[in-house]
Amino acid sequence: MANTRRDVLDAARALLNRTSLGDLSMRRLATDLGVRPNALYWHFPNKQTLLAALGDDILAVIGTPDSSLTWDDQLTSLATSLREALLSVTDSAELVSSSWASGLSQMTVADQIRGVALIGGLDADDAQAVTTAVCQLTIGLTIEEQTRIQMERLGVAEPSGRDFAGEFDAALRVVVDGARHRASTAVGAH
Amino acid sequence: MANTRRDVLDAARALLNRTSLGDLSMRRLATDLGVRPNALYWHFPNKQTLLAALGDDILAVIGTPDSSLTWDDQLTSLATSLREALLSVTDSAELVSSSWASGLSQMTVADQIRGVALIGGLDADDAQAVTTAVCQLTIGLTIEEQTRIQMERLGVAEPSGRDFAGEFDAALRVVVDGARHRASTAVGAH
């Protein structure tokens, strides 16, 4: 019963890495922690809130990009860090998508990307559009990649031979080109 | 036992629209059709194959864009049609993502988008990169939107007030700007 919020998040992450998002239940998590399910609700009022906190925790590893980089390289750096953070925990792209849908996530990485787009001289609407494009490309492709990883882990599919990292880098360059175009046509472009 | 492949796909789509992707099982589908589960395996060797055929069937509504449009407007038209097709069936963005991961989908819409990018003068690598960006933005954001729809349907979330269509259109314009930039710098650009 001496579990902290941190203990619960760590156990949830470990459970996810051993199983899948579909197996992450409050009951199973309580068993792993050796407590009754009620004890979890002390920290998280419901499963949605726990999932949102876990998603935010998984992405908390994404640091501020090196400010000596140009803004567009900072954009690429943030997107690449987002993908790496998602890939570090089983099924977390689907988890993050769901927690963004719930409105319970802090969505800090979206703020970071928007901030870099604003540094690039984009207006607020364009910065938001670039943020949506970068985040959804990254989350969308990583959901597909993590689904494939689970299929291979379960033995229902052979290794695909796909180069997901290469697919991601190439598609991200298209989005960053689009962002650069917006910056070049922005009022007061610098 | 007189069910055709078409009957099975129609019943699967109807079941999905009444429930969710998590509830779409071969057993439940057989019950809906009034047959034993074995009868389904006559048409589809396993659930993955059925899901891939269902995903392809949902996207079959996407027609060839009006060839009097410029290539970049055709790109926008295809992406918009992809989103509309996905939104027409419950949870189908997640279904399509999963079926693309399995390698069992025809991925016809990706061929259509790649074809339009080639018409725009992009080389094969750039056309593939644009295809990935367009498809994953569309699928990624629609997964989030359909998750939200399910949360609202289940009563665990109030209407979000988000303008998903507006978010999509704005982010798509960034990707299409990136595609246009590639076309303008392509060797032999026209």
Coordinates of C-alpha atoms in Angstrom, one line a residue:
Chain A
M1 CA 0.0 0.0 0.0
A2 CA 3.1 2.2 0.1
N3 CA 3.0 2.6 -3.7
T4 CA 3.6 6.0 -5.1
R5 CA 2.3 7.4 -8.4
R6 CA 5.8 6.7 -9.8
D7 CA 5.6 3.0 -8.8
V8 CA 2.2 2.6 -10.5
L9 CA 3.5 4.2 -13.8
D10 CA 6.7 2.1 -13.7
A11 CA 4.6 -1.1 -13.2
A12 CA 2.2 -0.1 -16.0
R13 CA 5.2 0.4 -18.3
A14 CA 6.7 -2.9 -17.4
L15 CA 3.4 -4.7 -17.8
L16 CA 2.9 -3.1 -21.3
N17 CA 6.4 -4.1 -22.3
R18 CA 5.7 -7.7 -21.3
T19 CA 2.2 -7.9 -22.9
S20 CA 0.2 -5.5 -25.1
L21 CA -2.1 -2.5 -24.7
G22 CA -5.1 -4.9 -24.7
D23 CA -3.7 -6.7 -21.6
L24 CA -3.1 -3.5 -19.6
S25 CA -6.0 -3.6 -17.0
M26 CA -6.2 -2.0 -13.6
R27 CA -6.8 -5.4 -12.1
R28 CA -3.6 -6.9 -13.6
L29 CA -1.6 -3.9 -12.7
A30 CA -2.8 -4.1 -9.1
T31 CA -1.8 -7.8 -9.0
D32 CA 1.7 -6.9 -10.3
L33 CA 2.0 -4.3 -7.5
G34 CA 0.6 -6.6 -4.9
V35 CA -2.2 -4.3 -4.0
R36 CA -6.0 -4.3 -4.4
P37 CA -7.3 -2.4 -7.4
N38 CA -8.8 0.2 -5.1
A39 CA -5.3 1.3 -4.2
L40 CA -4.6 2.4 -7.8
Y41 CA -7.6 4.7 -7.8
W42 CA -5.9 6.7 -5.0
H43 CA -3.5 7.9 -7.7
F44 CA -5.7 7.7 -10.8
P45 CA -9.4 8.1 -10.8
N46 CA -9.9 5.8 -13.8
K47 CA -8.0 3.9 -16.4
Q48 CA -8.2 6.7 -19.0
T49 CA -6.4 9.0 -16.6
L50 CA -3.7 6.3 -15.9
L51 CA -3.2 5.8 -19.7
A52 CA -2.8 9.5 -20.3
A53 CA -0.3 9.8 -17.5
L54 CA 1.6 6.8 -18.8
G55 CA 1.6 8.2 -22.3
D56 CA 3.0 11.5 -21.1
D57 CA 5.5 9.7 -18.9
I58 CA 6.8 7.7 -22.0
L59 CA 7.2 10.9 -24.0
A60 CA 8.8 12.8 -21.1
V61 CA 12.2 11.6 -22.3
I62 CA 11.9 14.0 -25.3
G63 CA 14.2 16.9 -24.5
T64 CA 14.5 20.4 -25.8
P65 CA 16.3 20.3 -29.2
D66 CA 19.7 21.8 -29.4
S67 CA 19.1 25.5 -29.9
S68 CA 22.2 25.8 -32.1
L69 CA 20.3 23.8 -34.8
T70 CA 18.2 25.6 -37.4
W71 CA 14.5 25.6 -36.6
D72 CA 13.7 23.0 -39.3
D73 CA 16.5 20.7 -38.0
Q74 CA 14.9 21.1 -34.5
L75 CA 11.6 20.0 -36.1
T76 CA 13.2 16.9 -37.5
S77 CA 15.0 16.2 -34.2
L78 CA 11.7 16.5 -32.2
A79 CA 9.8 14.2 -34.6
T80 CA 12.7 11.6 -34.5
S81 CA 12.8 11.7 -30.7
L82 CA 9.0 11.2 -30.6
R83 CA 9.3 8.1 -32.8
E84 CA 12.2 6.8 -30.6
A85 CA 10.3 7.4 -27.4
L86 CA 7.2 5.6 -28.8
L87 CA 9.3 2.6 -30.0
S88 CA 10.8 2.2 -26.5
V89 CA 7.6 0.9 -25.0
T90 CA 5.3 -1.7 -26.5
D91 CA 2.1 -0.4 -28.2
S92 CA 2.8 3.1 -27.0
A93 CA 1.9 4.8 -30.3
E94 CA -1.7 3.5 -30.0
L95 CA -1.6 4.4 -26.3
V96 CA -0.6 8.0 -27.0
S97 CA -3.1 8.3 -29.8
S98 CA -5.8 7.2 -27.4
S99 CA -4.7 9.5 -24.6
W100 CA -4.7 12.5 -27.0
A101 CA -8.2 11.5 -28.1
S102 CA -9.3 11.5 -24.4
G103 CA -8.2 15.1 -23.9
L104 CA -6.4 14.0 -20.7
S105 CA -2.9 14.1 -22.0
Q106 CA -0.6 17.2 -21.5
M107 CA 0.5 16.8 -25.2
T108 CA 3.8 18.4 -24.3
V109 CA 5.6 17.3 -27.5
A110 CA 2.9 19.0 -29.5
D111 CA 3.7 22.3 -27.6
Q112 CA 7.4 21.7 -28.3
I113 CA 6.9 21.2 -32.0
R114 CA 4.5 24.2 -32.2
G115 CA 7.2 26.3 -30.4
V116 CA 9.8 25.4 -32.9
A117 CA 7.5 26.2 -35.9
L118 CA 6.8 29.6 -34.3
I119 CA 10.6 30.2 -34.1
G120 CA 10.7 29.4 -37.8
G121 CA 8.4 32.4 -38.4
L122 CA 5.1 30.5 -39.0
D123 CA 1.9 32.1 -37.9
A124 CA -0.1 30.3 -35.2
D125 CA -2.4 28.5 -37.7
D126 CA 0.4 27.2 -39.8
A127 CA 2.4 26.2 -36.7
Q128 CA -0.6 24.2 -35.6
A129 CA -1.0 22.6 -39.0
V130 CA 2.7 21.6 -39.1
T131 CA 2.3 20.1 -35.5
T132 CA -0.6 18.0 -36.6
A133 CA 1.2 16.8 -39.7
V134 CA 4.4 15.9 -37.8
C135 CA 2.6 14.2 -34.8
Q136 CA 0.1 12.2 -36.8
L137 CA 2.6 11.0 -39.4
T138 CA 4.8 9.9 -36.5
I139 CA 2.1 8.3 -34.5
G140 CA 0.3 6.8 -37.5
L141 CA 3.4 5.1 -39.0
T142 CA 4.5 3.9 -35.5
I143 CA 1.1 2.4 -34.8
E144 CA 1.6 0.3 -38.0
E145 CA 5.2 -0.6 -37.0
Q146 CA 4.3 -1.6 -33.5
T147 CA 1.3 -3.7 -34.8
R148 CA 3.8 -5.5 -37.1
I149 CA 6.2 -6.0 -34.1
Q150 CA 3.4 -7.7 -32.1
M151 CA 2.4 -9.9 -35.1
E152 CA 6.0 -11.1 -35.4
R153 CA 6.3 -11.5 -31.6
L154 CA 3.1 -13.7 -31.6
G155 CA 4.4 -15.7 -34.6
V156 CA 1.5 -14.8 -36.9
A157 CA 3.8 -13.0 -39.3
E158 CA 7.4 -13.4 -40.5
P159 CA 9.8 -10.5 -40.4
S160 CA 8.5 -8.0 -42.9
G161 CA 11.8 -6.8 -44.2
R162 CA 10.4 -3.2 -44.2
D163 CA 12.6 -0.3 -43.4
F164 CA 10.2 1.6 -41.2
A165 CA 13.0 4.1 -40.1
G166 CA 13.7 4.8 -43.7
E167 CA 10.0 5.2 -44.6
F168 CA 9.6 7.6 -41.6
D169 CA 12.7 9.8 -42.4
A170 CA 11.6 10.1 -46.1
A171 CA 8.0 11.1 -45.2
L172 CA 9.2 13.5 -42.5
R173 CA 11.4 15.3 -45.0
V174 CA 8.3 16.0 -47.1
V175 CA 6.5 17.5 -44.1
V176 CA 9.5 19.6 -43.1
D177 CA 9.7 20.8 -46.8
G178 CA 6.1 21.9 -46.4
A179 CA 6.9 23.6 -43.1
R180 CA 9.8 25.4 -44.7
H181 CA 7.6 26.6 -47.6
R182 CA 5.2 28.1 -45.0
A183 CA 8.0 29.9 -43.3
S184 CA 9.3 31.3 -46.6
T185 CA 5.9 32.7 -47.4
A186 CA 5.1 34.0 -43.9
V187 CA 4.7 37.7 -43.4
G188 CA 7.9 39.0 -41.9
A189 CA 9.8 35.8 -43.0
H190 CA 13.4 35.9 -41.9
Chain B
M1 CA -24.2 -22.2 -45.8
A2 CA -25.0 -20.3 -49.0
N3 CA -23.0 -17.3 -47.9
T4 CA -20.7 -15.7 -50.4
R5 CA -17.5 -13.8 -49.7
R6 CA -19.6 -10.7 -50.3
D7 CA -22.1 -11.7 -47.6
V8 CA -19.3 -12.2 -45.1
L9 CA -17.8 -8.8 -45.8
D10 CA -21.1 -7.1 -45.6
A11 CA -21.9 -8.8 -42.2
A12 CA -18.4 -7.9 -40.9
R13 CA -18.9 -4.3 -41.8
A14 CA -22.4 -4.2 -40.2
L15 CA -21.0 -5.9 -37.0
L16 CA -18.2 -3.3 -36.9
N17 CA -20.6 -0.5 -37.2
R18 CA -22.8 -1.8 -34.4
T19 CA -19.8 -2.6 -32.0
S20 CA -16.1 -2.0 -32.3
L21 CA -12.9 -3.5 -33.8
G22 CA -12.3 -5.3 -30.5
D23 CA -15.7 -7.1 -30.8
L24 CA -15.2 -8.3 -34.4
S25 CA -14.5 -12.0 -33.9
M26 CA -15.0 -14.9 -36.4
R27 CA -17.3 -16.5 -33.9
R28 CA -19.6 -13.5 -33.5
L29 CA -19.6 -13.0 -37.3
A30 CA -20.6 -16.6 -37.8
T31 CA -23.5 -16.1 -35.4
D32 CA -24.7 -13.0 -37.3
L33 CA -24.6 -15.0 -40.5
G34 CA -26.3 -18.0 -38.9
V35 CA -23.5 -20.4 -39.9
R36 CA -20.8 -22.3 -38.0
P37 CA -17.4 -20.5 -37.7
N38 CA -15.9 -23.2 -40.0
A39 CA -18.1 -21.9 -42.9
L40 CA -16.2 -18.5 -42.7
Y41 CA -12.9 -20.2 -43.2
W42 CA -14.1 -21.4 -46.6
H43 CA -13.7 -17.7 -47.8
F44 CA -11.0 -16.5 -45.5
P45 CA -8.2 -18.8 -44.1
N46 CA -7.9 -16.7 -40.9
K47 CA -9.0 -13.5 -39.2
Q48 CA -6.1 -11.4 -40.5
T49 CA -7.1 -12.2 -44.1
L50 CA -10.7 -11.3 -43.4
L51 CA -9.7 -8.0 -41.8
A52 CA -7.4 -7.1 -44.8
A53 CA -10.2 -7.9 -47.2
L54 CA -12.6 -5.8 -45.2
G55 CA -10.2 -2.9 -45.1
D56 CA -9.7 -3.1 -48.8
D57 CA -13.5 -3.3 -49.3
I58 CA -14.1 -0.2 -47.1
L59 CA -11.5 1.8 -49.2
A60 CA -12.8 0.5 -52.6
V61 CA -15.2 3.4 -52.6
I62 CA -12.3 5.7 -53.4
G63 CA -12.5 6.5 -57.1
T64 CA -10.0 7.8 -59.5
P65 CA -9.7 11.6 -59.1
D66 CA -11.0 13.9 -61.8
S67 CA -8.2 14.0 -64.3
S68 CA -9.0 17.6 -65.2
L69 CA -7.7 18.6 -61.8
T70 CA -4.0 19.5 -61.3
W71 CA -2.0 16.7 -59.8
D72 CA -1.7 18.4 -56.4
D73 CA -5.5 18.9 -56.3
Q74 CA -5.8 15.2 -57.2
L75 CA -3.6 14.4 -54.2
T76 CA -5.8 16.4 -51.9
S77 CA -8.9 14.8 -53.4
L78 CA -7.5 11.3 -52.8
A79 CA -6.5 12.0 -49.2
T80 CA -9.9 13.6 -48.5
S81 CA -11.7 10.5 -50.0
L82 CA -9.5 8.2 -47.9
R83 CA -10.5 10.1 -44.7
E84 CA -14.2 10.0 -45.7
A85 CA -14.1 6.3 -46.5
L86 CA -12.4 5.5 -43.1
L87 CA -15.0 7.6 -41.3
S88 CA -17.9 5.7 -42.9
V89 CA -17.2 2.6 -40.9
T90 CA -16.5 2.3 -37.1
D91 CA -12.8 1.9 -36.2
S92 CA -11.8 1.4 -39.7
A93 CA -8.7 3.6 -39.5
E94 CA -7.2 1.2 -36.9
L95 CA -8.4 -1.7 -39.0
V96 CA -6.7 -0.4 -42.2
S97 CA -3.5 0.4 -40.2
S98 CA -3.5 -3.2 -38.9
S99 CA -4.2 -4.7 -42.3
W100 CA -1.3 -2.7 -43.9
A101 CA 0.9 -3.9 -41.1
S102 CA 0.0 -7.5 -41.9
G103 CA 1.1 -7.2 -45.5
L104 CA -2.2 -8.8 -46.6
S105 CA -3.9 -5.6 -47.9
Q106 CA -3.8 -4.6 -51.6
M107 CA -3.1 -1.0 -50.4
T108 CA -4.7 0.3 -53.6
V109 CA -5.1 3.8 -52.3
A110 CA -1.4 4.0 -51.8
D111 CA -0.9 3.0 -55.5
Q112 CA -3.4 5.7 -56.5
I113 CA -1.5 8.4 -54.4
R114 CA 1.8 7.3 -55.7
G115 CA 0.5 7.5 -59.3
V116 CA -0.7 11.0 -58.9
A117 CA 2.7 12.0 -57.4
L118 CA 4.4 10.5 -60.4
I119 CA 2.2 12.5 -62.7
G120 CA 3.4 15.6 -60.7
G121 CA 6.9 14.8 -61.9
L122 CA 8.3 13.3 -58.6
D123 CA 10.8 10.6 -58.8
A124 CA 9.9 7.1 -57.4
D125 CA 11.5 7.7 -54.0
D126 CA 9.8 11.1 -53.5
A127 CA 6.5 9.7 -54.7
Q128 CA 6.7 7.0 -52.1
A129 CA 7.7 9.5 -49.4
V130 CA 4.7 11.7 -50.2
T131 CA 2.5 8.6 -50.2
T132 CA 3.7 7.6 -46.7
A133 CA 3.1 11.1 -45.4
V134 CA -0.4 11.5 -46.9
C135 CA -1.6 8.0 -45.8
Q136 CA -0.1 8.1 -42.3
L137 CA -1.3 11.6 -41.5
T138 CA -4.8 10.5 -42.7
I139 CA -4.8 7.2 -40.9
G140 CA -3.1 8.6 -37.7
L141 CA -5.5 11.5 -37.2
T142 CA -8.6 9.3 -38.1
I143 CA -7.5 6.7 -35.6
E144 CA -7.6 9.5 -33.0
E145 CA -10.9 10.8 -34.2
Q146 CA -12.6 7.4 -34.2
T147 CA -11.2 6.7 -30.7
R148 CA -12.9 9.9 -29.6
I149 CA -16.1 8.9 -31.3
Q150 CA -16.1 5.6 -29.5
M151 CA -15.4 7.3 -26.1
E152 CA -18.4 9.7 -26.7
R153 CA -20.6 6.8 -27.8
L154 CA -19.7 4.9 -24.7
G155 CA -20.4 8.0 -22.6
V156 CA -16.9 8.2 -21.1
A157 CA -16.3 11.5 -22.7
E158 CA -18.3 14.6 -23.6
P159 CA -18.3 16.0 -27.2
S160 CA -14.8 17.3 -27.6
G161 CA -15.7 20.3 -29.7
R162 CA -12.6 19.6 -31.8
D163 CA -12.8 20.3 -35.5
F164 CA -11.1 17.2 -36.8
A165 CA -12.0 18.0 -40.5
G166 CA -10.3 21.4 -40.1
E167 CA -7.3 19.9 -38.4
F168 CA -7.0 17.4 -41.2
D169 CA -7.4 19.9 -44.1
A170 CA -4.7 22.2 -42.6
A171 CA -2.2 19.5 -42.0
L172 CA -2.8 18.0 -45.4
R173 CA -2.1 21.4 -47.0
V174 CA 1.4 21.3 -45.4
V175 CA 2.1 17.8 -46.8
V176 CA 0.8 18.9 -50.3
D177 CA 3.1 22.0 -50.1
G178 CA 6.0 19.6 -49.4
A179 CA 5.0 17.5 -52.4
R180 CA 4.8 20.5 -54.6
H181 CA 8.2 21.6 -53.5
R182 CA 9.6 18.2 -54.5
A183 CA 7.9 18.5 -57.9
S184 CA 9.4 21.9 -58.4
T185 CA 12.9 20.7 -57.7
A186 CA 12.6 17.4 -59.6
V187 CA 14.8 16.8 -62.6
G188 CA 12.7 17.6 -65.7
A189 CA 10.1 19.5 -63.6
H190 CA 7.2 20.7 -65.6

